[in-house]
Coordinates of C-alpha atoms and ligand atoms in Angstrom, one line a residue:
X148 CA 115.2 85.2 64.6
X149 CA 115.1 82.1 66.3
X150 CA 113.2 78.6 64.4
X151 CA 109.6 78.6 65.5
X152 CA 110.7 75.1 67.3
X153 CA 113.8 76.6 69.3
X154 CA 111.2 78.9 70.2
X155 CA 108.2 76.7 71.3
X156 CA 111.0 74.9 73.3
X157 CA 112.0 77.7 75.3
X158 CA 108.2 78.6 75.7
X159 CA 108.1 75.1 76.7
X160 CA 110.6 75.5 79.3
X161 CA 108.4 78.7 80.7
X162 CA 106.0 76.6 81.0
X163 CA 108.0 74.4 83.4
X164 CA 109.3 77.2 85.5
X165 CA 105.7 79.2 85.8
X166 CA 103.2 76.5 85.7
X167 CA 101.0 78.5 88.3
X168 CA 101.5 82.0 86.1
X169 CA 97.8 83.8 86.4
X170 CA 96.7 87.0 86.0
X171 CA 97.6 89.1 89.4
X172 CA 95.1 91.9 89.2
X173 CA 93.1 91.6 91.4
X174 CA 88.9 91.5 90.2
X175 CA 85.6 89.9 90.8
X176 CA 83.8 90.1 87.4
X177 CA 84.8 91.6 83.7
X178 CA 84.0 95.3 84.6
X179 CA 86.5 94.8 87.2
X180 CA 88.8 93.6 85.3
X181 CA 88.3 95.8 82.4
X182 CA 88.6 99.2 84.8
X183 CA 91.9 97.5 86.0
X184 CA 93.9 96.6 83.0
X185 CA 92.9 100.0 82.0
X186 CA 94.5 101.3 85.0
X187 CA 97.3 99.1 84.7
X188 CA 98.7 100.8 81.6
X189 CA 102.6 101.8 82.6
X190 CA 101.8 101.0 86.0
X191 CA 102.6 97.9 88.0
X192 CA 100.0 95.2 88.9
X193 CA 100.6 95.8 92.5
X194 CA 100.2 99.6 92.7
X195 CA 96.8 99.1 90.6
X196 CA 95.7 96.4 93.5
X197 CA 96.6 98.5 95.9
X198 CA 94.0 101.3 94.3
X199 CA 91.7 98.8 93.4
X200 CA 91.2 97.4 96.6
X201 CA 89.4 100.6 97.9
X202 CA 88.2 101.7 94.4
X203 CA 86.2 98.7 94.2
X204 CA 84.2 99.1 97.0
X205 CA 83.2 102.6 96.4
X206 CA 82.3 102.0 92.6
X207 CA 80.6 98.7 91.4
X208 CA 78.8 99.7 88.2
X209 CA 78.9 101.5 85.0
X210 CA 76.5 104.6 87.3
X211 CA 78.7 104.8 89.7
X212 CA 81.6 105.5 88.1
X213 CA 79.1 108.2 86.2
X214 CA 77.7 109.6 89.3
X215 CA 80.6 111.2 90.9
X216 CA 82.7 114.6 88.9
X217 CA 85.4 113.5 87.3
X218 CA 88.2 115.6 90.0
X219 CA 86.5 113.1 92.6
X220 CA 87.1 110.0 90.3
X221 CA 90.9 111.5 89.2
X222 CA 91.3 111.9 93.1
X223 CA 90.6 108.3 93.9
X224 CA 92.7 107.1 91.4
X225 CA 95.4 109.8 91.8
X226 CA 98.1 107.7 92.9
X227 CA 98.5 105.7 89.4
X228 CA 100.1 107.0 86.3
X229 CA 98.1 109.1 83.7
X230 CA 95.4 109.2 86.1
X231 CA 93.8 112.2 84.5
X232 CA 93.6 110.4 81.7
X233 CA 92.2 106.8 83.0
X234 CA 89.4 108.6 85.4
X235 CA 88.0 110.5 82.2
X236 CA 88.7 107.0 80.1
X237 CA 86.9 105.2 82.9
X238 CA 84.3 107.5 82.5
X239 CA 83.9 107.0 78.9
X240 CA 83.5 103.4 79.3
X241 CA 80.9 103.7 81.7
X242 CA 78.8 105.9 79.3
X243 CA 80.1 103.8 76.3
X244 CA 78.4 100.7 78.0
X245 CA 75.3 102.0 79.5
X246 CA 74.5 103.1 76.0
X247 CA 75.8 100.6 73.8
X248 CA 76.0 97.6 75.9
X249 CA 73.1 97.4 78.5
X250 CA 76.1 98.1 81.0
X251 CA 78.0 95.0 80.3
X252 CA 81.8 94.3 79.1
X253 CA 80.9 93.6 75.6
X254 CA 82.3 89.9 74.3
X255 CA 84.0 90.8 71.1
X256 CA 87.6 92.0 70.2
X257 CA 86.0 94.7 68.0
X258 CA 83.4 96.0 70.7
X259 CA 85.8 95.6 73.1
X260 CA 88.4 98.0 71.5
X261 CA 85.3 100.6 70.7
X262 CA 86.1 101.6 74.2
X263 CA 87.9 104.3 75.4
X264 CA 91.6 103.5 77.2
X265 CA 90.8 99.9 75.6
X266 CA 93.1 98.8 73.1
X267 CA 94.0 95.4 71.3
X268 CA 96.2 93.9 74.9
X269 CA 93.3 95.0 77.4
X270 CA 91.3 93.3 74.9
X271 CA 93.1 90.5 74.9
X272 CA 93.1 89.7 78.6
X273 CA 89.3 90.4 79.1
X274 CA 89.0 88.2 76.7
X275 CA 91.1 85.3 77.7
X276 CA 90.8 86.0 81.8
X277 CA 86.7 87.2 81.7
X278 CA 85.5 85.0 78.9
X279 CA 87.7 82.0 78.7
X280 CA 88.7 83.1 74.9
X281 CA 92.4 82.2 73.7
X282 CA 94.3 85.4 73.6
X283 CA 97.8 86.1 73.8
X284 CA 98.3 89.9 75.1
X285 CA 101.5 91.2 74.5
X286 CA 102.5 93.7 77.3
X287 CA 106.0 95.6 77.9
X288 CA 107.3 92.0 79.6
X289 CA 106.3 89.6 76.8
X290 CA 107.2 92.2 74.3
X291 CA 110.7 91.9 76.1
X292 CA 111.3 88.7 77.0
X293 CA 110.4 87.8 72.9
X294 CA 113.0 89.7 72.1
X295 CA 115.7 89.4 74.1
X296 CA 114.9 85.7 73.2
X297 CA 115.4 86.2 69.8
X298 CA 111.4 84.9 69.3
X299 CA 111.1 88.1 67.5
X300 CA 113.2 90.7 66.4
X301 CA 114.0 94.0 68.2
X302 CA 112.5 96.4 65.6
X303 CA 109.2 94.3 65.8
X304 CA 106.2 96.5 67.0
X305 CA 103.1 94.6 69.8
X306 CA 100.8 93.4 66.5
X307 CA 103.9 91.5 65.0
X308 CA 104.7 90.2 68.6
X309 CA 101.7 88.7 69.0
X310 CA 101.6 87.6 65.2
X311 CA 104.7 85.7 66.2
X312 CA 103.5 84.4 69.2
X313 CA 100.2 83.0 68.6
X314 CA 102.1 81.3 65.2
X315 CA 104.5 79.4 66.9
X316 CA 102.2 78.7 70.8
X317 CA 99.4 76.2 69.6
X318 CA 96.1 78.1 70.2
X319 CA 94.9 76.1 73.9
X320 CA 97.5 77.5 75.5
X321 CA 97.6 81.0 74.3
X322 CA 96.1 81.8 77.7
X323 CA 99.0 80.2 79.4
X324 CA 101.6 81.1 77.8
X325 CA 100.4 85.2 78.1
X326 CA 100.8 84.9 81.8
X327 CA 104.1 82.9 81.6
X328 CA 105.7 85.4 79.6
X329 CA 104.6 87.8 82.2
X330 CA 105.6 85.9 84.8
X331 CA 109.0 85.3 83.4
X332 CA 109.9 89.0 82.8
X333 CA 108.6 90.0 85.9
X334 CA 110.4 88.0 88.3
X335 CA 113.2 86.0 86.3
X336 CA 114.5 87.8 83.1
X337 CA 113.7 91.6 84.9
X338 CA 113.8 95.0 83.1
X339 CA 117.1 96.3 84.6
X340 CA 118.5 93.2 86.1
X341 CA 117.7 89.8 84.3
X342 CA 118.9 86.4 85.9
X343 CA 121.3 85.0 83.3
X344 CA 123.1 83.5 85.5
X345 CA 120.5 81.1 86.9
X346 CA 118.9 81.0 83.7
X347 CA 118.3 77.5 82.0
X348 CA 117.7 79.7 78.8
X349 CA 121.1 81.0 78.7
X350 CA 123.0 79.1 76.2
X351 CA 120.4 79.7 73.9
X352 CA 120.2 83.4 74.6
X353 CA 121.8 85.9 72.4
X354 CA 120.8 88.6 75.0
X355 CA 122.1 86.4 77.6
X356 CA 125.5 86.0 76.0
X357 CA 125.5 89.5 75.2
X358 CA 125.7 91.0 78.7
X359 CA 127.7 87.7 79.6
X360 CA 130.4 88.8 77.2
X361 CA 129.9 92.6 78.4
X362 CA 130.2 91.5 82.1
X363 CA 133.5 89.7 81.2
X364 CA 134.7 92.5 79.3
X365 CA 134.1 94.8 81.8
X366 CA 135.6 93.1 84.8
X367 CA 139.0 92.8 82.6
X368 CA 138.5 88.8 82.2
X369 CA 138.7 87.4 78.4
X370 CA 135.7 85.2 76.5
Ligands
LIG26 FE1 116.6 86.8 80.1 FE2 119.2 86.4 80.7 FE3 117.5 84.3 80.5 FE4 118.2 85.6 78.3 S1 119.6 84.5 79.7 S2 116.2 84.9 78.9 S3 118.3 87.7 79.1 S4 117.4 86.0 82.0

């Protein structure tokens, strides 16, 4: 692994390239929010939008999610991954709330992840994006970009990631720095095809290098 300085540098240098990063789905309160990031799970942000847009006007409380059968719900929400799963999850939630909460997303990490299809990263952004609390979510792109970074190390699971993280990103910008990260593996250092070669984290990228050396290798050229 990298120093925690090398590292703070290159989150610094995120920082510079995403200064605008913010959370992309789409919501106008933290029930909202909470139904999406649920939805969002191995999903993109834009495919949940693109649900949400409609969902959100036919279902604005905890009861209405609760008044319709769950094939209806599963039906609205069929074009998303897992959706069997997430309608009956979203139902959960709704009863979970009404009974427990007075109908409200509750404030706490712990009461938060009582939920069901909630766990500790959709915790972490209602948190941080509904209540303003530092958070750093680790999703598939931070996880990623961490790694390939050398941040963290490969066999790291999400609860070290985040250990890592929040060690090394002072606490105010915890916020930040989530949707940077996101931002930066979403549209710069990609899945499939990253942007090494515009990428002012190269020379300090083992991962970079890596499929620098493989891309020589494998158009006959020497290192
Ligand atoms: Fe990602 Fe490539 Fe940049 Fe490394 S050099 S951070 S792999 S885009």
């Amino acid at each position: 692994m990298i120093s925690k300085t090398k590292a703070l540098e290159m989150v610094d240098t995120i920082d510079t390239m995403f200064p605008d990063a913010e959370c992309e789905l789409k919501h106008k309160n933290p029930f909202e929010l909470t139904i999406a990031v649920l939805l969002s799970a191995q999903c993109t942000d834009n495919t949940v939008n693109k649900v949400t847009h409609d969902l959100f006007q036919k279902y604005h409380t905890p009861e209405d999610y609760l008044s319709v059968e769950l094939p209806e719900l599963e039906n609205d929400i069929r074009s998303i991954g897992l959706y069997r799963n997430k309608a009956k999850n979203i139902q959960k939630l709704s009863r979970s709330l009404l009974d427990q909460f007075n109908g409200e997303v509750p404030h706490t990490h712990k009461e938060l992840e009582s939920l069901a299809g909630v766990g500790r990263k959709t915790a972490n952004v209602v948190m941080s994006v509904a209540f303003g609390e530092p958070a750093l979510a680790v999703d598939t792109h931070v996880e990623r970009v961490s790694k390939r970074l050398g941040i963290c190390r490969w066999k790291d699971n999400v609860n070290e990631v985040e250990r890592r993280l929040t060690s090394i990103i002072p606490r105010e910008r915890w916020t930040k720095s989530h949707h940077q990260l996101i931002f930066f593996g979403r549209y710069h250092c990609l899945a499939r095809k990253p942007k090494c070669d515009v990428c002012p984290l190269f020379d300090d990228c083992r991962e970079g290098q890596k499929r620098y050396r493989a891309s020589l290798r494998a158009s006959g050229g020497s290192e």
